[in-house]
CSV table of C-alpha atoms and ligand atoms in Angstrom, one decimal:
chain,number,residue,atom,x,y,z
M,1,UNK,CA,0.0,0.0,0.0
M,2,UNK,CA,1.7,3.2,-1.0
M,3,UNK,CA,0.7,6.5,0.5
M,4,UNK,CA,-0.4,9.6,-1.4
M,5,UNK,CA,1.4,12.0,0.9
M,6,UNK,CA,5.1,12.9,0.7
M,7,UNK,CA,5.7,10.7,3.7
M,8,UNK,CA,7.5,7.4,3.3
M,9,UNK,CA,5.1,4.5,2.6
M,10,UNK,CA,3.1,3.7,5.6
M,11,UNK,CA,3.8,0.2,6.7
M,12,UNK,CA,0.8,-1.5,8.3
M,13,UNK,CA,0.4,0.2,11.7
M,14,UNK,CA,-0.7,-3.2,12.9
M,15,UNK,CA,2.9,-4.2,12.5
M,16,UNK,CA,3.6,-1.9,15.5
M,17,UNK,CA,5.7,-4.1,17.7
M,18,UNK,CA,7.7,-3.5,20.8
M,19,UNK,CA,9.4,-0.5,19.3
M,20,UNK,CA,10.1,2.6,21.3
M,21,UNK,CA,10.3,6.3,20.4
M,22,UNK,CA,13.5,8.1,21.3
M,23,UNK,CA,13.4,11.9,21.3
M,24,UNK,CA,16.4,14.2,21.6
M,25,UNK,CA,14.6,17.3,22.9
M,26,UNK,CA,15.1,21.0,22.5
M,27,UNK,CA,15.0,21.3,18.7
M,28,UNK,CA,12.5,23.8,17.1
M,29,UNK,CA,10.2,22.6,14.4
M,30,UNK,CA,9.7,24.3,11.0
M,31,UNK,CA,8.1,23.8,7.6
M,32,UNK,CA,4.6,22.4,6.9
M,33,UNK,CA,2.7,19.4,8.2
M,34,UNK,CA,-0.2,17.7,6.4
M,35,UNK,CA,-3.1,16.8,8.6
M,36,UNK,CA,-4.7,13.4,7.9
M,37,UNK,CA,-8.4,12.4,7.9
M,38,UNK,CA,-10.2,12.3,11.2
M,39,UNK,CA,-9.7,8.9,13.1
M,40,UNK,CA,-13.1,9.3,14.8
M,41,UNK,CA,-14.8,10.0,11.5
M,42,UNK,CA,-13.1,7.2,9.6
M,43,UNK,CA,-14.0,4.5,12.1
M,44,UNK,CA,-17.7,5.4,12.4
M,45,UNK,CA,-18.1,6.1,8.7
M,46,UNK,CA,-16.6,2.6,7.9
M,47,UNK,CA,-19.3,1.2,10.2
M,48,UNK,CA,-21.8,3.3,8.4
M,49,UNK,CA,-20.9,1.7,5.1
M,50,UNK,CA,-22.8,-1.4,6.5
M,51,UNK,CA,-26.0,0.6,5.8
M,52,UNK,CA,-25.2,0.7,2.0
M,53,UNK,CA,-26.2,-2.1,-0.2
M,54,UNK,CA,-23.9,-0.8,-3.0
M,55,UNK,CA,-20.3,0.6,-3.3
M,56,UNK,CA,-18.9,3.1,-0.8
M,57,UNK,CA,-15.8,5.1,-1.8
M,58,UNK,CA,-14.3,6.8,1.3
M,59,UNK,CA,-11.4,9.3,0.7
M,60,UNK,CA,-8.9,10.9,3.1
M,61,UNK,CA,-8.8,7.8,5.3
M,62,UNK,CA,-5.8,7.9,7.7
M,63,UNK,CA,-3.2,5.2,8.1
M,64,UNK,CA,-4.0,3.9,11.5
M,65,UNK,CA,-4.0,0.5,13.3
M,66,UNK,CA,-7.6,1.1,14.4
M,67,UNK,CA,-8.7,1.6,10.8
M,68,UNK,CA,-7.0,-1.7,9.9
M,69,UNK,CA,-8.8,-3.4,12.8
M,70,UNK,CA,-12.2,-1.9,11.7
M,71,UNK,CA,-11.5,-3.2,8.2
M,72,UNK,CA,-10.9,-6.7,9.7
M,73,UNK,CA,-14.2,-6.5,11.5
M,74,UNK,CA,-16.1,-5.5,8.4
M,75,UNK,CA,-14.3,-8.2,6.3
M,76,UNK,CA,-15.4,-10.8,9.0
M,77,UNK,CA,-19.0,-9.7,8.4
M,78,UNK,CA,-18.7,-10.4,4.7
M,79,UNK,CA,-17.9,-7.0,3.3
M,80,UNK,CA,-15.4,-6.5,0.5
M,81,UNK,CA,-12.7,-3.9,1.2
M,82,UNK,CA,-9.9,-2.6,-1.0
M,83,UNK,CA,-7.5,0.3,-0.1
M,84,UNK,CA,-5.3,2.3,-2.4
M,85,UNK,CA,-3.4,5.2,-0.7
M,86,UNK,CA,-6.0,7.1,1.4
M,87,UNK,CA,-9.0,5.8,-0.6
M,88,UNK,CA,-11.0,2.9,0.9
M,89,UNK,CA,-13.6,1.1,-1.2
M,90,UNK,CA,-16.2,-0.9,0.6
M,91,UNK,CA,-19.0,-3.1,-0.7
M,92,UNK,CA,-21.5,-4.2,1.8
M,93,UNK,CA,-24.0,-6.0,-0.5
M,94,UNK,CA,-22.8,-9.3,0.8
M,95,UNK,CA,-23.4,-8.7,4.5
M,96,UNK,CA,-23.4,-12.4,5.3
M,97,UNK,CA,-23.4,-12.6,9.1
M,98,UNK,CA,-24.8,-10.7,12.0
M,99,UNK,CA,-22.1,-12.0,14.3
M,100,UNK,CA,-19.0,-9.8,14.8
M,101,UNK,CA,-15.7,-11.5,15.8
M,102,UNK,CA,-15.2,-11.4,19.6
M,103,UNK,CA,-11.4,-10.8,19.7
M,104,UNK,CA,-11.5,-7.9,17.2
M,105,UNK,CA,-14.5,-6.0,18.7
M,106,UNK,CA,-13.1,-6.2,22.2
M,107,UNK,CA,-9.9,-4.5,20.9
M,108,UNK,CA,-11.7,-1.7,19.2
M,109,UNK,CA,-14.5,0.1,20.9
M,110,UNK,CA,-15.7,1.9,17.7
M,111,UNK,CA,-16.5,-1.5,16.1
M,112,UNK,CA,-19.4,-1.8,18.7
M,113,UNK,CA,-21.1,1.1,16.9
M,114,UNK,CA,-21.7,-1.3,14.0
M,115,UNK,CA,-24.5,-2.9,16.0
M,116,UNK,CA,-26.8,-0.1,14.8
M,117,UNK,CA,-26.3,-0.6,11.0
M,118,UNK,CA,-26.2,-4.4,11.3
M,119,UNK,CA,-29.5,-4.4,13.2
M,120,UNK,CA,-31.0,-2.0,10.7
M,121,UNK,CA,-29.9,-4.1,7.8
M,122,UNK,CA,-30.6,-7.6,9.1
M,123,UNK,CA,-32.9,-7.3,12.0
M,124,UNK,CA,-30.5,-9.2,14.2
M,125,UNK,CA,-27.0,-8.6,15.6
M,126,UNK,CA,-24.5,-10.3,17.9
M,127,UNK,CA,-21.9,-7.8,19.0
M,128,UNK,CA,-19.3,-8.5,21.7
M,129,UNK,CA,-19.2,-5.8,24.4
M,130,UNK,CA,-16.2,-3.5,23.8
M,131,UNK,CA,-15.2,-3.6,27.5
M,132,UNK,CA,-13.3,-1.0,29.4
M,133,UNK,CA,-10.0,0.5,28.6
M,134,UNK,CA,-7.3,2.6,30.2
M,135,UNK,CA,-9.4,5.7,30.5
M,136,UNK,CA,-12.6,4.3,31.9
M,137,UNK,CA,-15.4,1.7,32.1
M,138,UNK,CA,-16.8,2.7,28.7
M,139,UNK,CA,-20.3,1.3,29.2
M,140,UNK,CA,-22.8,0.9,26.3
M,141,UNK,CA,-26.1,1.3,28.2
M,142,UNK,CA,-27.1,4.3,26.2
M,143,UNK,CA,-26.6,2.4,22.9
M,144,UNK,CA,-28.7,-0.5,24.2
M,145,UNK,CA,-31.5,1.5,25.7
M,146,UNK,CA,-31.8,3.5,22.4
M,147,UNK,CA,-32.0,0.3,20.3
M,148,UNK,CA,-34.6,-1.1,22.7
M,149,UNK,CA,-36.7,2.1,22.3
M,150,UNK,CA,-36.6,1.4,18.5
M,151,UNK,CA,-38.2,-2.0,19.1
M,152,UNK,CA,-35.1,-4.3,19.5
M,153,UNK,CA,-35.0,-7.0,22.1
M,154,UNK,CA,-31.5,-7.0,23.7
M,155,UNK,CA,-29.9,-9.6,26.0
M,156,UNK,CA,-26.3,-9.4,27.2
M,157,UNK,CA,-24.7,-12.7,28.1
M,158,UNK,CA,-21.2,-14.2,28.0
M,159,UNK,CA,-19.9,-10.8,27.0
M,160,UNK,CA,-22.1,-10.7,23.9
M,161,UNK,CA,-24.8,-8.1,23.1
M,162,UNK,CA,-27.6,-10.2,21.4
M,163,UNK,CA,-30.1,-7.9,19.7
M,164,UNK,CA,-33.0,-8.7,17.3
M,165,UNK,CA,-36.2,-7.1,16.1
M,166,UNK,CA,-39.2,-9.4,16.9
M,167,UNK,CA,-42.0,-9.8,14.4
M,168,UNK,CA,-42.0,-10.6,10.7
M,169,UNK,CA,-40.3,-7.9,8.8
M,170,UNK,CA,-37.5,-7.4,11.4
M,171,UNK,CA,-37.4,-3.7,10.9
M,172,UNK,CA,-36.6,-1.2,13.7
M,173,UNK,CA,-39.3,1.5,14.3
M,174,UNK,CA,-38.8,5.2,14.7
M,175,UNK,CA,-38.7,6.4,18.3
M,176,UNK,CA,-38.0,9.4,20.5
M,177,UNK,CA,-34.8,8.9,22.5
M,178,UNK,CA,-33.3,11.0,25.2
M,179,UNK,CA,-29.6,10.4,26.0
M,180,UNK,CA,-28.7,10.9,29.7
M,181,UNK,CA,-25.2,11.8,28.5
M,182,UNK,CA,-24.4,13.4,25.1
M,183,UNK,CA,-22.5,10.3,24.1
M,184,UNK,CA,-20.7,10.4,20.8
M,185,UNK,CA,-20.9,6.7,20.2
M,186,UNK,CA,-24.5,6.3,21.3
M,187,UNK,CA,-25.6,9.2,19.1
M,188,UNK,CA,-23.8,7.6,16.1
M,189,UNK,CA,-25.1,4.1,16.7
M,190,UNK,CA,-28.7,5.3,17.1
M,191,UNK,CA,-28.5,7.7,14.2
M,192,UNK,CA,-27.3,5.0,11.9
M,193,UNK,CA,-29.9,2.5,13.1
M,194,UNK,CA,-32.7,5.1,12.6
M,195,UNK,CA,-31.7,5.8,8.9
M,196,UNK,CA,-33.4,2.5,7.8
M,197,UNK,CA,-36.1,2.3,10.6
M,198,UNK,CA,-39.8,2.5,9.9
M,199,UNK,CA,-40.9,6.1,10.7
M,200,UNK,CA,-39.3,9.1,12.3
M,201,UNK,CA,-36.7,9.1,15.2
M,202,UNK,CA,-35.7,12.0,17.4
M,203,UNK,CA,-32.5,11.9,19.4
M,204,UNK,CA,-32.4,14.4,22.2
M,205,UNK,CA,-29.3,15.5,24.1
M,206,UNK,CA,-27.4,14.2,21.2
M,207,UNK,CA,-23.6,14.7,20.9
M,208,UNK,CA,-22.6,17.7,18.7
M,209,UNK,CA,-19.0,16.6,17.8
M,210,UNK,CA,-17.9,17.4,14.2
M,211,UNK,CA,-17.4,13.6,13.6
M,212,UNK,CA,-21.2,13.2,14.3
M,213,UNK,CA,-21.9,15.8,11.6
M,214,UNK,CA,-19.4,14.1,9.3
M,215,UNK,CA,-21.3,10.7,9.7
M,216,UNK,CA,-24.7,12.4,9.2
M,217,UNK,CA,-23.3,14.0,6.0
M,218,UNK,CA,-22.0,10.6,4.8
M,219,UNK,CA,-25.4,9.0,5.5
M,220,UNK,CA,-27.4,11.8,3.8
M,221,UNK,CA,-25.1,11.5,0.8
M,222,UNK,CA,-26.2,7.9,0.6
M,223,UNK,CA,-29.9,9.0,0.6
M,224,UNK,CA,-30.6,9.1,4.3
M,225,UNK,CA,-32.8,11.8,5.8
M,226,UNK,CA,-31.0,13.2,8.9
M,227,UNK,CA,-31.7,16.7,10.1
M,228,UNK,CA,-30.1,18.7,13.0
M,229,UNK,CA,-26.7,16.9,13.2
M,230,UNK,CA,-24.4,19.2,15.2
M,231,UNK,CA,-27.2,20.4,17.5
M,232,UNK,CA,-28.6,18.6,20.6
M,233,UNK,CA,-31.7,17.4,18.7
M,234,UNK,CA,-31.3,15.1,15.7
M,235,UNK,CA,-34.3,14.0,13.6
M,236,UNK,CA,-34.0,11.0,11.3
M,237,UNK,CA,-36.8,10.0,8.9
M,238,UNK,CA,-36.3,6.3,8.0
M,239,UNK,CA,-35.9,5.3,4.4
M,240,UNK,CA,-35.9,1.8,2.8
M,241,UNK,CA,-32.5,1.7,1.2
M,242,UNK,CA,-29.2,3.7,0.9
M,243,UNK,CA,-27.3,3.9,-2.4
M,244,UNK,CA,-23.6,4.0,-3.4
M,245,UNK,CA,-21.5,7.1,-2.6
M,246,UNK,CA,-18.1,8.8,-3.0
M,247,UNK,CA,-17.3,10.7,0.2
M,248,UNK,CA,-14.3,12.5,1.7
M,249,UNK,CA,-13.6,12.6,5.5
M,250,UNK,CA,-13.0,15.8,7.4
M,251,UNK,CA,-9.4,16.6,8.7
M,252,UNK,CA,-8.5,15.3,12.2
M,253,UNK,CA,-9.1,18.1,14.7
M,254,UNK,CA,-7.3,16.3,17.4
M,255,UNK,CA,-4.2,15.6,15.3
M,256,UNK,CA,-4.3,19.3,14.4
M,257,UNK,CA,-4.5,20.3,18.1
M,258,UNK,CA,-1.6,17.9,18.9
M,259,UNK,CA,0.6,19.5,16.3
M,260,UNK,CA,-0.3,23.0,17.5
M,261,UNK,CA,0.8,22.0,21.0
M,262,UNK,CA,4.0,20.6,19.5
M,263,UNK,CA,4.6,24.0,18.0
M,264,UNK,CA,3.8,25.8,21.3
M,265,UNK,CA,5.9,23.6,23.5
M,266,UNK,CA,9.0,23.9,21.3
M,267,UNK,CA,8.5,27.6,20.6
M,268,UNK,CA,8.4,26.9,16.9
M,269,UNK,CA,6.9,28.4,13.7
M,270,UNK,CA,5.3,26.2,11.1
M,271,UNK,CA,2.1,25.8,9.1
M,272,UNK,CA,-0.6,23.0,9.1
M,273,UNK,CA,-3.2,22.1,6.5
M,274,UNK,CA,-5.8,21.0,5.7
M,275,UNK,CA,-7.6,22.1,8.9
M,276,UNK,CA,-11.1,23.2,9.9
M,277,UNK,CA,-10.7,26.1,12.4
M,278,UNK,CA,-14.4,25.9,13.3
M,279,UNK,CA,-13.8,22.4,14.7
M,280,UNK,CA,-11.0,23.8,17.0
M,281,UNK,CA,-12.6,26.9,18.6
M,282,UNK,CA,-12.0,25.9,22.3
M,283,UNK,CA,-8.5,24.6,21.5
M,284,UNK,CA,-7.4,27.8,19.6
M,285,UNK,CA,-9.0,29.9,22.4
M,286,UNK,CA,-7.0,28.1,25.1
M,287,UNK,CA,-3.7,28.3,23.1
M,288,UNK,CA,-4.2,32.0,22.6
M,289,UNK,CA,-4.9,32.3,26.4
M,290,UNK,CA,-1.6,30.6,27.0
M,291,UNK,CA,0.2,33.2,24.8
M,292,UNK,CA,0.5,31.4,21.5
M,293,UNK,CA,-0.1,33.3,18.3
M,294,UNK,CA,-2.0,31.3,15.6
M,295,UNK,CA,-2.9,32.9,12.3
M,296,UNK,CA,-5.2,31.7,9.6
M,297,UNK,CA,-3.1,31.8,6.4
M,298,UNK,CA,-6.0,30.4,4.3
M,299,UNK,CA,-9.5,29.0,5.2
M,300,UNK,CA,-7.9,25.6,5.7
M,301,UNK,CA,-4.4,26.5,6.7
M,302,UNK,CA,-3.0,27.7,10.1
M,303,UNK,CA,0.4,29.0,11.0
M,304,UNK,CA,1.7,28.9,14.6
M,305,UNK,CA,4.2,31.5,15.8
M,306,UNK,CA,6.5,31.0,18.9
M,307,UNK,CA,5.2,32.4,22.2
M,308,UNK,CA,7.6,34.5,24.3
M,309,UNK,CA,6.1,33.3,27.5
M,310,UNK,CA,3.7,30.4,28.1
M,311,UNK,CA,1.0,31.4,30.6
M,312,UNK,CA,-0.9,29.1,33.0
M,313,UNK,CA,-4.6,28.6,32.3
M,314,UNK,CA,-7.4,26.4,33.6
M,315,UNK,CA,-9.1,23.6,31.5
M,316,UNK,CA,-12.5,21.8,32.0
M,317,UNK,CA,-13.1,19.1,29.5
M,318,UNK,CA,-16.7,19.0,28.2
M,319,UNK,CA,-18.7,17.5,25.4
M,320,UNK,CA,-18.5,19.5,22.1
M,321,UNK,CA,-18.5,22.5,21.7
M,322,UNK,CA,-16.7,22.5,25.1
M,323,UNK,CA,-13.0,21.7,25.4
M,324,UNK,CA,-12.4,18.2,24.0
M,325,UNK,CA,-11.3,15.5,26.4
M,326,UNK,CA,-8.9,14.1,23.7
M,327,UNK,CA,-6.9,17.3,23.9
M,328,UNK,CA,-6.6,17.2,27.7
M,329,UNK,CA,-3.4,15.2,27.9
M,330,UNK,CA,-1.6,17.2,25.2
M,331,UNK,CA,-2.4,20.4,27.0
M,332,UNK,CA,-1.2,19.0,30.3
M,333,UNK,CA,2.2,18.5,28.7
M,334,UNK,CA,2.2,22.1,27.5
M,335,UNK,CA,1.1,23.5,30.9
M,336,UNK,CA,3.9,21.8,32.7
M,337,UNK,CA,6.2,24.5,31.2
M,338,UNK,CA,3.8,27.4,31.6
M,339,UNK,CA,4.5,30.2,34.2
M,340,UNK,CA,2.1,29.7,37.1
M,341,UNK,CA,-0.4,27.2,38.3
M,342,UNK,CA,-3.0,25.5,36.0
M,343,UNK,CA,-6.0,23.4,37.0
M,344,UNK,CA,-7.2,20.7,34.7
M,345,UNK,CA,-10.6,19.1,35.3
M,346,UNK,CA,-11.4,15.9,33.4
M,347,UNK,CA,-15.2,15.5,33.5
M,348,UNK,CA,-15.8,13.2,30.5
M,349,UNK,CA,-13.9,10.1,31.5
M,350,UNK,CA,-13.3,8.8,35.0
M,351,UNK,CA,-9.7,7.6,34.6
M,352,UNK,CA,-7.9,9.9,32.1
M,353,UNK,CA,-5.2,11.5,34.1
M,354,UNK,CA,-2.7,8.7,34.2
M,355,UNK,CA,-0.2,10.6,32.1
M,356,UNK,CA,0.4,13.0,35.0
M,357,UNK,CA,2.7,10.6,36.8
M,358,UNK,CA,4.7,9.9,33.6
M,359,UNK,CA,5.0,13.7,33.0
M,360,UNK,CA,6.3,14.0,36.6
M,361,UNK,CA,9.0,11.5,35.7
M,362,UNK,CA,10.2,14.1,33.1
M,363,UNK,CA,10.4,16.8,35.8
M,364,UNK,CA,6.9,18.2,35.8
M,365,UNK,CA,5.2,19.2,39.0
M,366,UNK,CA,1.6,17.8,38.9
M,367,UNK,CA,-0.6,16.7,41.7
M,368,UNK,CA,-3.8,14.7,41.0
M,369,UNK,CA,-6.8,14.7,43.3
M,370,UNK,CA,-9.8,12.7,41.9
M,371,UNK,CA,-10.5,14.0,38.4
M,372,UNK,CA,-8.5,17.2,38.8
M,373,UNK,CA,-4.8,17.8,38.1
M,374,UNK,CA,-3.0,20.7,39.6
M,375,UNK,CA,-0.1,21.7,37.4
M,376,UNK,CA,2.6,24.0,38.7
M,377,UNK,CA,4.8,25.3,35.8
M,378,UNK,CA,8.5,24.4,36.0
M,379,UNK,CA,11.3,26.1,34.0
M,380,UNK,CA,12.4,22.9,32.2
M,381,UNK,CA,11.8,19.2,31.7
M,382,UNK,CA,14.5,16.6,31.5
M,383,UNK,CA,14.4,13.5,29.4
M,384,UNK,CA,13.8,10.0,30.9
M,385,UNK,CA,12.2,6.7,30.0
M,386,UNK,CA,8.4,6.9,30.2
M,387,UNK,CA,5.4,4.8,29.4
M,388,UNK,CA,2.3,5.7,27.4
M,389,UNK,CA,-0.9,4.2,28.9
M,390,UNK,CA,-3.4,5.2,26.2
M,391,UNK,CA,-3.5,7.0,22.9
M,392,UNK,CA,-3.5,10.7,24.1
M,393,UNK,CA,-1.3,10.0,27.1
M,394,UNK,CA,1.4,8.6,24.8
M,395,UNK,CA,1.0,11.8,22.6
M,396,UNK,CA,1.4,14.0,25.6
M,397,UNK,CA,4.7,12.2,26.4
M,398,UNK,CA,6.0,12.8,22.9
M,399,UNK,CA,5.1,16.5,23.2
M,400,UNK,CA,6.9,16.7,26.5
M,401,UNK,CA,9.9,14.9,25.1
M,402,UNK,CA,10.2,17.4,22.2
M,403,UNK,CA,10.8,20.1,24.8
M,404,UNK,CA,12.7,18.1,27.5
M,405,UNK,CA,16.5,18.4,27.8
M,406,UNK,CA,18.3,15.2,26.7
M,407,UNK,CA,16.8,11.9,25.6
M,408,UNK,CA,13.2,10.8,26.3
M,409,UNK,CA,12.4,7.1,25.6
M,410,UNK,CA,8.7,6.3,25.2
M,411,UNK,CA,7.3,2.8,25.5
M,412,UNK,CA,3.7,1.9,24.7
M,413,UNK,CA,3.8,3.6,21.2
M,414,UNK,CA,1.4,0.9,19.9
M,415,UNK,CA,-1.2,3.3,21.4
M,416,UNK,CA,0.1,6.1,19.2
M,417,UNK,CA,-0.1,3.9,16.1
M,418,UNK,CA,-3.8,3.3,16.8
M,419,UNK,CA,-4.8,6.9,16.5
M,420,UNK,CA,-2.1,9.1,14.9
M,421,UNK,CA,-1.1,8.7,11.3
M,422,UNK,CA,2.7,8.4,11.2
M,423,UNK,CA,3.2,11.0,14.0
M,424,UNK,CA,6.9,10.3,14.4
M,425,UNK,CA,7.6,10.6,10.7
M,426,UNK,CA,5.6,13.9,10.4
M,427,UNK,CA,7.5,15.3,13.4
M,428,UNK,CA,10.8,14.1,11.9
M,429,UNK,CA,9.9,16.0,8.7
M,430,UNK,CA,9.4,19.1,10.8
M,431,UNK,CA,12.9,18.8,12.2
M,432,UNK,CA,12.3,16.9,15.4
M,433,UNK,CA,15.1,14.6,16.5
M,434,UNK,CA,12.8,11.6,17.0
M,435,UNK,CA,13.5,8.0,16.0
M,436,UNK,CA,11.6,4.7,16.3
M,437,UNK,CA,13.8,1.8,17.3
M,438,UNK,CA,13.2,-1.8,18.1
M,439,UNK,CA,13.3,-2.0,21.8
M,440,UNK,CA,16.4,-3.9,23.0
M,441,UNK,CA,18.0,-3.0,26.3
M,442,UNK,CA,21.4,-2.5,24.5
M,443,UNK,CA,20.0,0.0,22.1
M,444,UNK,CA,18.2,2.0,24.8
M,445,UNK,CA,21.2,2.0,27.1
M,446,UNK,CA,23.6,3.0,24.5
M,447,UNK,CA,21.5,5.9,23.3
M,448,UNK,CA,20.9,7.1,26.9
M,449,UNK,CA,24.6,7.0,27.6
M,450,UNK,CA,26.2,8.8,24.8
M,451,UNK,CA,23.2,10.4,23.1
M,452,UNK,CA,24.4,8.9,19.8
M,453,UNK,CA,21.5,7.1,18.2
M,454,UNK,CA,22.0,3.6,16.9
M,455,UNK,CA,21.5,2.7,13.3
M,456,UNK,CA,19.8,6.0,12.6
M,457,UNK,CA,20.5,9.1,10.5
M,458,UNK,CA,17.5,10.9,12.0
M,459,UNK,CA,19.1,12.5,15.0
A,1,LIG,C1,-15.8,8.9,21.4
A,1,LIG,O1,-15.7,7.8,22.3
A,1,LIG,C2,-14.4,8.9,20.8
A,1,LIG,N1,-14.0,7.7,20.1
A,1,LIG,C3,-13.4,9.2,21.9
A,1,LIG,O2,-12.1,9.3,21.3
A,1,LIG,C4,-13.7,10.5,22.6
A,1,LIG,O3,-12.8,10.8,23.7
A,1,LIG,C5,-15.2,10.4,23.1
A,1,LIG,O4,-16.1,10.1,22.0
A,1,LIG,C6,-15.6,11.7,23.8
A,1,LIG,O5,-15.5,12.8,22.8
A,1,LIG,C7,-14.5,7.4,18.9
A,1,LIG,O6,-15.3,8.2,18.3
A,1,LIG,C8,-14.1,6.2,18.3
A,1,LIG,P1,-18.8,8.8,24.7
A,1,LIG,P2,-17.2,7.3,22.9
A,1,LIG,O7,-19.8,7.7,24.5
A,1,LIG,O8,-18.2,7.4,22.0
A,1,LIG,C9,-20.3,7.7,29.0
A,1,LIG,C10,-9.7,9.1,21.3
A,1,LIG,O9,-8.8,9.3,22.0
A,1,LIG,N2,-21.2,6.7,28.3
A,1,LIG,O10,-19.0,10.2,24.2
A,1,LIG,O11,-16.9,5.9,23.6
A,1,LIG,C11,-18.8,7.3,28.9
A,1,LIG,O12,-18.5,6.4,29.9
A,1,LIG,C12,-11.0,8.5,21.8
A,1,LIG,O13,-9.7,9.4,20.0
A,1,LIG,C13,-22.1,6.0,29.1
A,1,LIG,O14,-22.2,6.2,30.3
A,1,LIG,O15,-17.4,8.3,24.1
A,1,LIG,C14,-18.1,8.6,29.0
A,1,LIG,O16,-18.0,8.9,30.4
A,1,LIG,C15,-11.0,8.2,23.3
A,1,LIG,N3,-22.9,5.1,28.5
A,1,LIG,C16,-19.1,9.6,28.4
A,1,LIG,O17,-20.3,8.9,28.3
A,1,LIG,C17,-22.8,4.9,27.1
A,1,LIG,O18,-23.6,4.0,26.6
A,1,LIG,C18,-18.6,10.0,27.0
A,1,LIG,O19,-18.4,8.9,26.2
A,1,LIG,C19,-21.9,5.5,26.4
A,1,LIG,C20,-21.0,6.5,27.0
C-alpha cells in the first residue's frame, strides 16, 4: 500500500511491535505538516458503510492501526474492502453474518457502533461488548436503551450483546430517544440505526461533535434523511434503502491540536493544513490564552508562531462545543512549562489523568486529586524513560519529550499507532530529533549513555 502524501510509505500500523520512540529534545520545528483524515470519523463512517447495499468510496482515510482493525471486523462480516493510498472502497452488498468477531471487537470500541447498522440491515446482531480501557469503564447502556426504544430485544450474556427485532419484517421502528449523556458513540449508533427504521426518530441531548456531523453528511449523501446533526436534537426520517457514494472525510481536529501543542511547547513556527478552524474553537482559544499566536493563512491553513512566555490557564473538558477531552493530555504536557499554576478538570472520562505521573518523571510538578490535576509550571523538563498508557497519554509524552533536555524514551507507542497517522515521521519531517527503534536493552542504554542514536540518521 503506497501513501499519497510525501511521507514514506506507511507500513501497516498493525505491525507496530515492541518499538520505542526516542526523542532528543530542544529542537525547534519548522516547515509544513499535512493533517490526515479524522480517526473518529473514519471509524464510524466505515461502520456506516454497512448501511449501504452498494459501493462506498471513502477518501482521506488515515493510516491507523484502528482503521485496519475496523477493516478486519467488516471483512469478517462479509464486506469486500480494498484500499489504495488514502482511498478505501467498501461493498456491503454481501453482509453475510450478524455476528462480529469477539477478539476484534473487544480490541476496538468503535466497532461496537456497528451494531446499529447491522440491526438496521438484518434485524439481528450479535456484538461483543467493547469492554473498558485505560481511560474508563466505557459502558454501552445508552446504545442498548436506544435500540430497545426502537423496538429491538437486547440480551447481554457471556460478553455478547444479542439484539434482534421481533416480528415478521425485522425492521426497527422510529422512536423518541433522550440520551442521559451526550454520548458520541451512542448518538452515532442510534442515528445509523434510525436511517433505515420505519418512521421518524428523534435523538435528544445528542452529541454535537464534528465527527457526528461528518457521519450524518455521509449517510445523507447515501440518501438518508438526517436533520439537525451538530445540534442537541437530531431528527431522522427512515428510508428503505441507501445507495452508493463517494465521500471525503474531514481533517482530524485532534491531530491538528496535537501539532499545534507541539509547536507551542517547542516555541516553533510552522504551518498546518488541511484544517477546519471551526472544529477547533476551544483549542485555539486556550492556546491564545496561554500566549500562542496562531494565524489563519487560508481558510484551511493555520500558522503557529512562537510564544515569548507560556502562561498558565485552567481547563475543563466537556462534550463539544466544550474543550475536547482528547486534547486534555496534550495540553497538560504544555502547561507543565507554563508560568504559574493551572487546574485541569477531566469531566468526561473517569480515569484519564494517568499521564500526569509519567510527565512528573520528566520533571513536571503535577498533583492529581480525583479527576482534577494541579499543574505547577517548571522552568524545564529533563528526558527520561516513560510509558504511554493510552493514545492521548502517549501523545502527551511525545510532546513533553520534544521540549525536554536530553533523551526521552517512550514505550507503549502501539497506542500512538492506533490513533495518529505516522506521528513520528511527520515530526521528523518538521525537524524533530525523533526515531523509532526496536526495543532492545542494549539500544536503549547506548542511546541514553552517549546520546548517539544507533543505526539511525535521523538524530
Ligand atoms: C468517542 O468515544 C471517541 N471515540 C473518543 O475518542 C472521545 O474521547 C469520546 O467520544 C468523547 O468525545 C470514537 O469516536 C471512536 P462517549 P465514545 O460515548 O463514543 C459515557 C480518542 O482518544 N457513556 O461520548 O466511547 C462514557 O463512559 C477516543 O480518540 C455512558 O455512560 O465516548 C463517558 O464517560 C478516546 N454510556 C461519556 O459517556 C454509554 O452508553 C462520554 O463517552 C456511552 C457512553
